[in-house]
Amino acid sequence: MNRNLHMNKTFYIFLFVSLFNSISGAAQQFEILDNTQIRVIENGIALADPFNGGFNAVQVSRVDIDNDGEIEWVIFDRSNNRAYIGTIVDGQMIIDHNRSESLPKEISNWLVLVDYDNDGWVDIFTDTSSGVQVIRNNQSNWEPIEGNLQAISNTSSVNIIVNGSDFPAIGDYDGDGDVDLLVFDFIAGDRIVLYKNNSVEEGLSDPLSFQKFDLFWGGLSECDCNDFTFNEEDCSAGEGRTELTEHAAAKSLTFSGNNLLVGIEGCPQLAVITNESNFTSPSFNEFRTDLFPKTDFGEYVATSTADVNNDGVDDFIVSNNLRTDLYALDYGRSINVFSGTDNSLISDQFLQTGTIDLGEQSYPTLYDWDNDGDLDLFVGNKGELHDGVYFGTLYYYENTGTFRNPEFTLRDDDFMNLSRFEYAKLNPTFLDVNNDDQIDLVLSAGNRNRLSANIFVMLGDTEQNFGEPTAWPLRFSRNDLPVIKDLNNDGRLDVLLGRNFGRIEVHLNFGTNQDPSFERQDENFLGIDQDGNRLNPTLSFFNLDDDPEEEILKTDASGALEIYQGMNDIQDPVSLNFFNSNTEDVQRFDFGINNPMSFGDLYGDGEVYGFIGDLRGGIKVIRLINNERANVNNEVLAFPNPLNENRTFRLFSDVSQSVNIYDASGKLIIANISLNAGEELEIDANLIPAGLYLIKGINNTFRLIVP
């Protein structure tokens, strides 16, 4: 595909198949790039971990998860239901994606790490639809304990039920050597229930022997948003929550020292309730919401405790705990850390600096905006708070690197001043809509105050400016995600619409691109109907092999990445996997809930990259593993493809050698071009007449076309 629409001609490099054989869809594997493989520069500073995906609503543990004597951070982000393993280096969190992918996939809604069986290895407590799931760390892998966690109530065993939106307190708070559990009552939601573990006291072999010990622990009642009564008193007449559903509002519970930290859905403050006695016989008589210098945390907060600044004292990590924000929260500043010594604010962007984190939900696309022959990165977002107003912007990262040292530099955090429209969910595409050889900007976007969204076209001119947006006559839910593409090769742009509830629709254009008229032709494209387990489908098109047709890549809320072999002969999908360098095996992708994609050959050198958007506001990057190229010890590369506007191309060799350029008749055109190992050499294509050429190096032959 011609990626540079401002050029009258394109310059393609064709390499002999012996170097770049394609691999079948079933064999295609990717790798997840770490923080060292692509640099990102913002305000002159290299981001420490640019492509970790961002963070929104976290529950944090600081543990030695593999019992090797090194402390790791385990971060569960409730917004996309995924857990990550990281370490802090020079004050910045670095996520290890390969180790993170080794965590069990059963983690859901909340995560507590604690060694329940005292074997020195931390285990996992998390939510299931009917209770609490325990996943044992048996040193070599994670082993889910059969059945849900139970407790003795009267004489019967019952499931310990935790509201999926709650965050329970689990730990050895009474110091008796076993793990107890505190949670707000599942039915009424106003009282705390203590499930006491009796395994140590009674010498039981099962370290998960719980008893429903106290239905009114501490005599504490939650009456309303930060309104509590003590000593088993009822809420005052005329006060408190009047509906059962109000009592069941989500709550987070953290036990710190002798005190309780309680977050309540719908309450912007964190309540700190003082315990004047001990865990076994608590005495609560007062609470406060001003323990920290910041008191407004949004709509629902959860607190974790961990030593962030390495002073030997656990600090307070206070984070939003909502999965969605209703266009009201600043997800660029949703994770706060307060000192455990004096409660002062250490950071209001913990985990959110040192990475690309654009608030909430990102939409990447690759396009060569500056016409230099390599692909630049554009990222739209759902939105951020700007002086109290929520709207999205489009970020432009110029590709300032080389294929050996990839790098992007942030040039504009409000590309083309799109913020003036106050759109939300900006999903960009660059196309020549009106066939005038000038690039146009096509946006899928909506107004934050409406449930619907539109496709807007902004026509470009010769100066790379865009006109005012014009809406196409196709309206859809703001949670749907369209792909704009000529699906039937009739010269008119059509729409593939990924519906929020799982199906994909085909809307063909029977008008023109300037005056489109869409008709829905297929409600179940790819044979996919509504599916509660495959919500939020997203599609991308890219040619991953050497055949003439682009493949269709698909993700959805399952987190999987699948490939369909083109539009003409759609068959069952093949799962695309990645090689995990930590476990040295091949694993299934699990990207999380909502992942718009853009694939491209960044430098025209045959290396395919995938930029994956994330509900958390960041980006993840994967790269196709080219096994054939990996096995070549000595190769010469010629790029970019197409030629940049300066009419130059570059040669690169893994080893120092000389190459010659011949024309199609075998005549020597340029002799003894010296290539130094690991260095690029730029050649002016204006020195070479138009024609077909061969570049010959040691054991390498290239066929080259120049305009």
Coordinates of C-alpha atoms in Angstrom, one line a residue, residues 162-693:
V162 CA -17.3 -11.1 48.5
N163 CA -19.0 -8.5 46.3
G164 CA -16.9 -8.5 43.1
S165 CA -16.5 -4.7 43.4
D166 CA -15.3 -4.8 47.0
F167 CA -11.7 -5.0 48.1
P168 CA -11.5 -7.3 51.2
A169 CA -8.8 -7.3 53.9
I170 CA -7.0 -10.6 54.1
G171 CA -4.0 -11.3 56.4
D172 CA -2.7 -12.4 59.7
Y173 CA -3.9 -9.4 61.6
D174 CA -4.0 -11.1 65.0
G175 CA -0.5 -12.6 64.8
D176 CA -1.5 -16.2 65.4
G177 CA 0.1 -17.5 62.3
D178 CA -2.9 -18.0 60.0
V179 CA -4.8 -15.8 57.6
D180 CA -8.1 -14.2 58.5
L181 CA -10.6 -12.4 56.3
L182 CA -12.6 -9.2 56.8
V183 CA -15.3 -8.1 54.4
F184 CA -18.5 -6.1 54.4
D185 CA -21.6 -8.3 54.5
F186 CA -22.6 -9.3 51.1
I187 CA -26.4 -8.9 51.6
A188 CA -26.8 -5.7 53.6
G189 CA -23.4 -4.2 53.0
D190 CA -23.4 -2.1 56.1
R191 CA -21.5 -4.4 58.6
I192 CA -18.1 -6.0 58.6
V193 CA -18.0 -9.8 58.9
L194 CA -14.9 -11.5 60.4
Y195 CA -14.0 -14.9 59.0
K196 CA -11.5 -16.3 61.4
N197 CA -9.0 -18.9 60.5
N198 CA -8.8 -21.6 63.2
S199 CA -6.1 -23.8 61.6
V200 CA -3.2 -22.8 64.0
E201 CA -5.2 -22.7 67.3
E202 CA -6.9 -26.0 66.7
G203 CA -3.9 -27.7 65.0
L204 CA -5.9 -28.4 61.8
S205 CA -4.1 -29.8 58.7
D206 CA -6.1 -27.5 56.4
P207 CA -4.6 -24.0 56.6
L208 CA -7.8 -22.6 55.1
S209 CA -10.1 -23.6 58.0
F210 CA -12.4 -20.6 58.4
Q211 CA -15.3 -19.9 60.7
K212 CA -17.9 -17.2 60.3
F213 CA -16.8 -15.8 63.6
D214 CA -18.3 -12.4 64.0
L215 CA -21.2 -11.0 62.0
F216 CA -20.9 -7.5 63.5
W217 CA -17.2 -7.1 63.9
G218 CA -16.3 -4.1 66.1
G219 CA -20.0 -3.0 66.3
L220 CA -19.4 -0.8 63.3
S221 CA -22.2 0.2 60.8
E222 CA -21.9 2.1 57.6
C223 CA -25.0 4.3 57.2
D224 CA -24.2 6.5 54.3
C225 CA -21.3 8.1 52.5
N226 CA -18.8 8.4 55.3
D227 CA -21.4 8.2 57.9
F228 CA -20.8 5.5 60.5
T229 CA -22.3 4.4 63.8
F230 CA -20.4 2.6 66.6
N231 CA -21.1 0.1 69.4
E232 CA -23.8 -1.7 67.5
E233 CA -26.0 1.3 67.2
D234 CA -28.5 1.6 64.4
C235 CA -28.3 4.4 62.0
S236 CA -30.2 7.5 63.1
A237 CA -33.9 7.7 62.1
G238 CA -34.3 9.4 58.7
E239 CA -30.6 8.9 57.9
G240 CA -28.6 6.2 56.3
R241 CA -29.2 4.3 53.1
T242 CA -32.9 3.4 52.7
E243 CA -32.6 0.9 49.8
L244 CA -31.0 -2.5 49.9
T245 CA -29.1 -1.7 46.8
E246 CA -27.6 1.3 48.5
H247 CA -26.3 -0.8 51.3
A248 CA -24.7 -3.1 48.7
A249 CA -22.6 -0.3 47.2
A250 CA -19.0 -1.4 46.7
K251 CA -16.6 -0.9 49.6
S252 CA -12.9 -1.3 50.0
L253 CA -11.4 -2.4 53.4
T254 CA -7.8 -2.1 54.4
F255 CA -6.5 -2.9 57.9
S256 CA -3.4 -0.8 58.7
G257 CA -1.9 -1.1 62.2
N258 CA -5.0 -1.0 64.4
N259 CA -7.0 1.2 62.0
L260 CA -9.4 0.7 59.2
L261 CA -9.3 2.5 55.9
V262 CA -12.7 2.3 54.2
G263 CA -13.6 3.4 50.7
I264 CA -17.2 3.6 49.6
E265 CA -18.6 3.7 46.1
G266 CA -20.0 7.1 45.5
C267 CA -17.8 8.8 48.2
P268 CA -14.8 10.9 47.1
Q269 CA -13.2 10.7 50.5
L270 CA -11.3 7.9 52.3
A271 CA -12.6 7.2 55.8
V272 CA -10.0 6.3 58.5
I273 CA -11.6 4.6 61.5
T274 CA -9.6 4.5 64.6
N275 CA -9.4 1.3 66.6
E276 CA -8.7 2.0 70.3
S277 CA -8.1 -1.6 71.2
N278 CA -6.8 -4.6 69.1
F279 CA -7.9 -6.8 66.2
T280 CA -9.5 -9.5 68.3
S281 CA -11.6 -7.0 70.4
P282 CA -11.8 -3.8 68.3
S283 CA -13.2 -0.6 69.7
F284 CA -14.3 1.9 67.2
N285 CA -15.6 5.3 68.3
E286 CA -14.5 7.9 65.7
F287 CA -13.5 8.3 62.1
R288 CA -12.0 11.1 59.9
T289 CA -11.7 11.8 56.2
D290 CA -8.8 14.3 56.4
L291 CA -5.9 12.1 57.3
F292 CA -4.2 13.0 54.1
P293 CA -3.6 16.4 52.5
K294 CA -5.6 15.4 49.5
T295 CA -9.2 14.3 50.3
D296 CA -11.1 14.1 47.0
F297 CA -10.2 10.8 45.3
G298 CA -13.2 10.6 42.8
E299 CA -16.0 8.2 43.3
Y300 CA -14.6 5.1 44.9
V301 CA -11.1 4.4 46.4
A302 CA -9.1 1.4 47.6
T303 CA -6.0 1.6 49.7
S304 CA -2.9 -0.6 49.5
T305 CA 0.1 -0.4 51.9
A306 CA 3.7 -0.9 50.8
D307 CA 7.1 0.8 51.3
V308 CA 7.3 3.0 48.2
N309 CA 10.3 5.2 49.2
N310 CA 12.4 2.4 50.9
D311 CA 12.4 4.1 54.3
G312 CA 11.4 0.9 56.1
V313 CA 7.8 2.2 56.7
D314 CA 4.8 1.1 54.7
D315 CA 3.2 4.0 52.7
F316 CA -0.4 4.4 51.6
I317 CA -1.2 3.9 48.0
V318 CA -4.7 5.4 47.5
S319 CA -6.2 4.6 44.1
N320 CA -9.4 4.9 42.3
N321 CA -11.1 1.5 42.2
L322 CA -13.8 2.1 39.5
R323 CA -13.7 0.1 36.3
T324 CA -15.2 3.0 34.3
D325 CA -15.2 6.7 35.1
L326 CA -18.4 8.1 33.5
Y327 CA -16.3 10.9 31.9
A328 CA -15.6 12.5 35.3
L329 CA -12.3 11.2 36.6
D330 CA -8.7 12.3 35.8
Y331 CA -7.2 8.9 35.1
G332 CA -3.9 10.6 34.4
R333 CA -3.7 11.3 38.1
S334 CA -5.7 8.6 39.8
I335 CA -3.0 6.8 41.9
N336 CA -1.7 8.7 45.0
V337 CA 1.0 7.7 47.5
F338 CA 1.1 9.2 51.0
S339 CA 4.0 8.8 53.4
G340 CA 3.6 6.3 56.1
T341 CA 5.6 8.5 58.5
D342 CA 3.8 11.9 58.2
N343 CA 0.9 11.2 55.7
S344 CA 2.4 13.8 53.3
L345 CA 1.8 13.4 49.6
I346 CA 4.7 11.7 47.9
S347 CA 3.1 11.4 44.4
D348 CA -0.3 11.8 42.8
Q349 CA 0.8 9.9 39.6
F350 CA 2.4 6.8 41.1
L351 CA 3.0 4.3 38.2
Q352 CA 1.7 7.0 35.7
T353 CA 5.0 8.8 34.9
G354 CA 7.8 7.3 32.9
T355 CA 5.3 5.8 30.5
I356 CA 2.8 6.8 27.8
D357 CA -0.3 7.2 29.9
L358 CA -3.0 9.3 28.2
G359 CA -5.7 8.9 30.9
E360 CA -8.2 6.4 29.7
Q361 CA -8.3 4.2 26.6
S362 CA -5.9 4.8 23.8
Y363 CA -6.3 4.4 20.0
P364 CA -3.0 4.1 18.1
T365 CA -2.4 4.4 14.4
L366 CA 0.8 4.5 12.3
Y367 CA 1.3 6.9 9.5
D368 CA 4.3 8.7 7.9
W369 CA 3.2 12.2 8.6
D370 CA 6.6 13.9 8.0
N371 CA 7.2 12.0 4.7
D372 CA 10.7 10.8 5.7
G373 CA 10.1 7.1 4.9
D374 CA 9.3 5.8 8.3
L375 CA 6.1 5.5 10.2
D376 CA 5.1 8.0 12.9
L377 CA 2.8 7.2 15.8
F378 CA -0.5 8.9 16.6
V379 CA -2.5 8.1 19.7
G380 CA -5.9 9.3 20.4
N381 CA -7.6 8.8 23.8
K382 CA -11.0 8.5 25.4
G383 CA -10.2 11.6 27.4
E384 CA -8.6 13.4 30.3
L385 CA -9.7 16.2 32.6
H386 CA -8.8 19.6 31.3
D387 CA -9.7 22.3 33.9
G388 CA -12.6 20.2 35.0
V389 CA -13.8 19.4 31.5
Y390 CA -13.4 15.9 30.1
F391 CA -12.4 15.4 26.5
G392 CA -9.9 13.6 24.3
T393 CA -6.9 14.8 22.3
L394 CA -4.6 13.3 19.6
Y395 CA -0.9 12.8 20.5
Y396 CA 1.7 12.9 17.7
Y397 CA 5.0 11.0 18.2
E398 CA 7.5 11.5 15.4
N399 CA 9.6 8.5 14.5
T400 CA 13.1 9.9 15.2
G401 CA 15.0 6.6 15.3
T402 CA 16.4 4.0 13.0
F403 CA 15.6 0.4 12.5
R404 CA 18.5 -0.5 14.7
N405 CA 17.6 2.0 17.4
P406 CA 13.8 2.7 17.2
E407 CA 12.7 5.9 18.9
F408 CA 9.7 8.1 19.0
T409 CA 9.6 11.8 20.2
L410 CA 6.5 13.5 21.3
R411 CA 5.9 16.5 19.1
D412 CA 2.4 17.5 19.9
D413 CA 0.0 16.5 22.7
D414 CA -3.0 18.2 20.9
F415 CA -2.4 17.5 17.2
M416 CA -4.3 20.0 15.0
N417 CA -5.9 21.5 18.1
L418 CA -8.6 18.8 18.0
S419 CA -9.3 19.7 21.7
R420 CA -11.4 22.6 20.5
F421 CA -14.1 20.2 19.5
E422 CA -14.1 18.5 23.0
Y423 CA -14.7 15.1 21.5
A424 CA -14.2 11.9 23.5
K425 CA -12.8 8.6 22.2
L426 CA -10.7 9.9 19.4
N427 CA -9.8 7.0 17.1
P428 CA -7.8 8.4 14.1
T429 CA -7.2 7.1 10.6
F430 CA -5.3 8.8 7.8
L431 CA -6.8 8.3 4.3
D432 CA -7.2 10.1 1.0
V433 CA -10.9 10.3 1.2
N434 CA -11.6 12.5 -1.9
N435 CA -8.8 11.1 -4.1
D436 CA -7.0 14.4 -4.5
D437 CA -3.6 12.9 -3.5
Q438 CA -3.7 14.8 -0.2
I439 CA -4.1 13.0 3.1
D440 CA -7.3 13.5 5.1
L441 CA -8.0 12.8 8.8
V442 CA -10.9 10.5 9.6
L443 CA -12.0 10.4 13.2
S444 CA -14.3 8.1 15.1
A445 CA -15.4 10.2 18.0
G446 CA -18.3 11.3 20.1
N447 CA -19.5 13.9 22.6
R448 CA -19.0 13.0 26.2
N449 CA -22.6 14.0 27.0
R450 CA -24.1 11.6 24.4
L451 CA -24.4 7.9 24.1
S452 CA -23.7 7.9 20.4
A453 CA -20.6 8.6 18.2
N454 CA -19.9 9.5 14.6
I455 CA -17.3 9.3 11.9
F456 CA -15.9 12.7 11.1
V457 CA -13.9 13.6 8.0
M458 CA -11.4 16.5 8.0
L459 CA -10.1 17.1 4.4
G460 CA -6.4 17.9 4.0
D461 CA -4.7 20.3 1.7
T462 CA -1.2 20.7 0.2
E463 CA 0.1 22.4 3.4
Q464 CA -1.0 19.5 5.6
N465 CA -3.8 21.4 7.2
F466 CA -7.2 20.0 7.8
G467 CA -10.6 21.5 7.3
E468 CA -13.6 21.4 9.7
P469 CA -15.0 18.0 10.5
T470 CA -17.9 16.7 8.5
A471 CA -20.0 13.8 10.0
W472 CA -20.8 10.8 7.8
P473 CA -24.4 9.6 8.0
L474 CA -23.6 6.6 10.3
R475 CA -24.2 6.8 14.0
F476 CA -23.3 4.2 16.5
S477 CA -22.7 3.6 20.2
R478 CA -19.8 5.5 21.7
N479 CA -18.6 2.0 22.9
D480 CA -18.5 0.6 19.4
L481 CA -15.3 0.8 17.3
P482 CA -15.3 1.3 13.5
V483 CA -12.7 0.4 10.9
I484 CA -12.8 2.5 7.7
K485 CA -11.8 0.6 4.6
D486 CA -12.8 -0.2 1.0
L487 CA -14.0 -3.7 1.7
N488 CA -15.3 -4.7 -1.8
N489 CA -12.7 -2.9 -3.9
D490 CA -15.2 -0.5 -5.6
G491 CA -13.3 2.6 -4.7
R492 CA -15.6 3.6 -1.9
L493 CA -14.8 3.6 1.8
D494 CA -16.9 1.2 3.8
V495 CA -17.2 0.6 7.6
L496 CA -16.6 -2.5 9.6
L497 CA -18.3 -1.8 13.0
G498 CA -17.2 -3.7 16.1
R499 CA -20.2 -3.6 18.3
N500 CA -19.8 -3.3 22.1
F501 CA -21.7 -6.6 22.7
G502 CA -19.5 -8.7 20.5
R503 CA -20.7 -8.8 16.9
I504 CA -19.1 -7.1 13.9
E505 CA -21.3 -5.4 11.2
V506 CA -20.4 -4.6 7.6
H507 CA -21.8 -1.3 6.4
L508 CA -21.1 -0.8 2.6
N509 CA -21.0 2.6 1.0
F510 CA -23.4 2.9 -2.0
G511 CA -22.8 6.6 -2.3
T512 CA -19.5 8.3 -2.7
N513 CA -16.7 9.1 -0.2
Q514 CA -17.7 12.7 -0.3
D515 CA -21.4 11.9 0.1
P516 CA -21.6 8.4 1.5
S517 CA -24.7 6.3 1.9
F518 CA -24.3 3.3 4.1
E519 CA -26.3 0.1 4.1
R520 CA -25.8 -2.7 6.6
Q521 CA -25.0 -5.9 4.7
D522 CA -23.9 -8.3 7.4
E523 CA -24.6 -8.3 11.1
N524 CA -22.3 -11.2 11.9
F525 CA -19.1 -10.6 10.0
L526 CA -16.5 -13.4 10.5
G527 CA -19.4 -15.5 11.8
I528 CA -19.4 -13.7 15.1
D529 CA -22.6 -12.9 16.9
Q530 CA -23.2 -11.2 20.3
D531 CA -21.1 -13.0 22.9
G532 CA -20.8 -11.9 26.5
N533 CA -17.3 -13.4 26.7
R534 CA -16.0 -11.7 23.5
L535 CA -17.1 -8.1 24.0
N536 CA -15.5 -5.0 22.5
P537 CA -14.1 -6.6 19.3
T538 CA -11.4 -4.6 17.5
L539 CA -10.0 -5.2 14.0
S540 CA -6.9 -4.3 12.1
F541 CA -5.7 -5.2 8.6
F542 CA -2.1 -5.9 7.6
N543 CA -0.2 -8.3 5.3
L544 CA 1.8 -10.5 7.6
D545 CA 3.0 -12.8 4.8
D546 CA 4.0 -12.7 1.2
D547 CA 0.5 -13.3 -0.4
P548 CA -1.3 -10.5 -2.1
E549 CA -4.1 -10.2 0.5
E550 CA -4.1 -8.5 3.8
E551 CA -5.0 -10.6 6.9
I552 CA -7.6 -9.5 9.4
L553 CA -6.4 -9.3 13.0
K554 CA -8.9 -9.4 15.8
T555 CA -9.0 -8.9 19.6
D556 CA -11.8 -8.7 22.0
A557 CA -12.5 -8.7 25.8
S558 CA -11.0 -12.2 26.0
G559 CA -7.6 -10.7 25.4
A560 CA -6.7 -13.1 22.6
L561 CA -5.2 -12.0 19.3
E562 CA -6.5 -13.9 16.3
I563 CA -5.9 -13.8 12.6
Y564 CA -8.2 -14.5 9.7
Q565 CA -6.7 -15.1 6.3
G566 CA -8.2 -12.2 4.3
M567 CA -11.6 -11.1 3.1
N568 CA -11.9 -13.4 0.0
D569 CA -11.8 -16.8 1.7
I570 CA -12.6 -16.3 5.4
Q571 CA -11.9 -19.4 7.4
D572 CA -11.7 -20.2 11.1
P573 CA -9.2 -17.9 12.9
V574 CA -5.7 -18.9 14.0
S575 CA -4.6 -17.8 17.4
L576 CA -1.5 -15.6 17.3
N577 CA 0.9 -16.3 20.2
F578 CA 4.0 -14.9 21.6
F579 CA 7.3 -16.3 22.8
N580 CA 7.7 -15.8 26.5
S581 CA 11.4 -15.3 27.2
N582 CA 10.9 -15.8 30.9
T583 CA 9.4 -19.3 30.6
E584 CA 11.0 -20.0 27.2
D585 CA 7.7 -21.3 25.7
V586 CA 4.9 -20.1 23.5
Q587 CA 1.9 -18.5 25.2
R588 CA -1.5 -17.2 24.2
F589 CA -1.9 -13.4 24.3
D590 CA -4.0 -11.9 27.0
F591 CA -4.1 -8.1 26.3
G592 CA -7.1 -7.4 28.6
I593 CA -10.5 -5.9 27.8
N594 CA -10.3 -3.2 25.0
N595 CA -7.4 -3.1 22.6
P596 CA -7.5 -1.1 19.3
M597 CA -4.6 -2.1 17.1
S598 CA -2.3 -0.7 14.4
F599 CA 0.3 -2.8 12.6
G600 CA 3.1 -1.5 10.4
D601 CA 6.6 -2.0 9.0
L602 CA 8.2 1.0 10.8
Y603 CA 11.3 1.4 8.7
G604 CA 10.5 -0.5 5.5
D605 CA 13.0 -3.2 6.5
G606 CA 10.5 -6.1 6.8
E607 CA 10.1 -5.9 10.6
V608 CA 6.4 -5.9 11.5
Y609 CA 5.4 -4.1 14.7
G610 CA 2.0 -4.0 16.4
F611 CA 1.0 -1.1 18.5
I612 CA -1.8 -2.1 20.9
G613 CA -4.1 0.4 22.6
D614 CA -5.2 -0.2 26.2
L615 CA -8.1 0.7 28.4
R616 CA -5.6 2.1 30.9
G617 CA -4.6 4.8 28.5
G618 CA -1.2 3.5 27.4
I619 CA 0.3 1.4 24.6
K620 CA 1.8 -2.1 24.3
V621 CA 4.1 -3.1 21.5
I622 CA 4.6 -6.5 19.9
R623 CA 6.9 -7.5 17.1
L624 CA 6.6 -10.4 14.6
I625 CA 9.5 -12.9 15.1
N626 CA 11.1 -13.4 11.8
N627 CA 12.8 -16.8 12.2
E628 CA 14.4 -16.8 8.8
R629 CA 16.0 -13.4 9.4
A630 CA 17.1 -14.5 12.9
N631 CA 19.0 -17.4 11.4
V632 CA 20.9 -15.2 8.9
N633 CA 24.3 -14.2 10.3
N634 CA 25.3 -11.9 7.5
E635 CA 22.7 -9.8 5.7
V636 CA 22.5 -6.5 3.9
L637 CA 19.4 -4.4 4.2
A638 CA 18.2 -1.6 1.8
F639 CA 15.5 0.7 3.0
P640 CA 13.1 2.6 3.4
N641 CA 10.3 1.4 1.3
P642 CA 8.9 3.6 -0.1
L643 CA 11.7 6.1 -0.8
N644 CA 11.6 9.2 1.4
E645 CA 11.0 12.6 -0.1
N646 CA 14.7 13.4 0.0
R647 CA 15.1 10.6 -2.6
T648 CA 17.7 8.7 -0.5
F649 CA 17.9 5.2 0.7
R650 CA 20.1 3.5 3.3
L651 CA 22.1 0.3 3.4
F652 CA 22.9 -1.6 6.5
S653 CA 25.1 -4.7 7.1
D654 CA 25.6 -6.8 10.2
V655 CA 29.3 -7.2 9.3
S656 CA 31.8 -4.9 7.6
Q657 CA 31.9 -5.6 3.9
S658 CA 31.7 -4.0 0.5
V659 CA 28.8 -4.2 -1.9
N660 CA 28.3 -3.3 -5.6
I661 CA 25.2 -2.0 -7.4
Y662 CA 24.4 -3.4 -10.9
D663 CA 21.7 -2.6 -13.4
A664 CA 19.4 -5.2 -14.8
S665 CA 21.8 -6.1 -17.6
G666 CA 24.6 -6.8 -15.1
K667 CA 26.5 -3.6 -15.7
L668 CA 28.4 -2.3 -12.7
I669 CA 26.9 1.1 -11.6
I670 CA 28.5 1.8 -8.3
A671 CA 31.5 -0.2 -7.1
N672 CA 33.0 -0.9 -3.7
I673 CA 30.4 0.7 -1.4
S674 CA 32.0 0.2 2.0
L675 CA 29.6 -0.8 4.8
N676 CA 30.7 -0.7 8.4
A677 CA 29.2 -3.3 10.7
G678 CA 26.2 -1.9 12.5
E679 CA 26.2 1.5 10.8
E680 CA 23.8 2.9 8.2
L681 CA 25.0 4.4 4.9
E682 CA 22.8 6.9 3.1
I683 CA 22.8 6.9 -0.7
D684 CA 21.4 9.6 -2.9
A685 CA 19.0 8.0 -5.4
N686 CA 19.3 11.0 -7.7
L687 CA 22.7 9.7 -8.7
I688 CA 21.1 6.6 -10.2
P689 CA 19.0 6.5 -13.3
A690 CA 15.5 5.1 -13.1
G691 CA 15.5 1.3 -13.5
L692 CA 15.8 -2.1 -12.0
Y693 CA 19.0 -2.8 -9.9

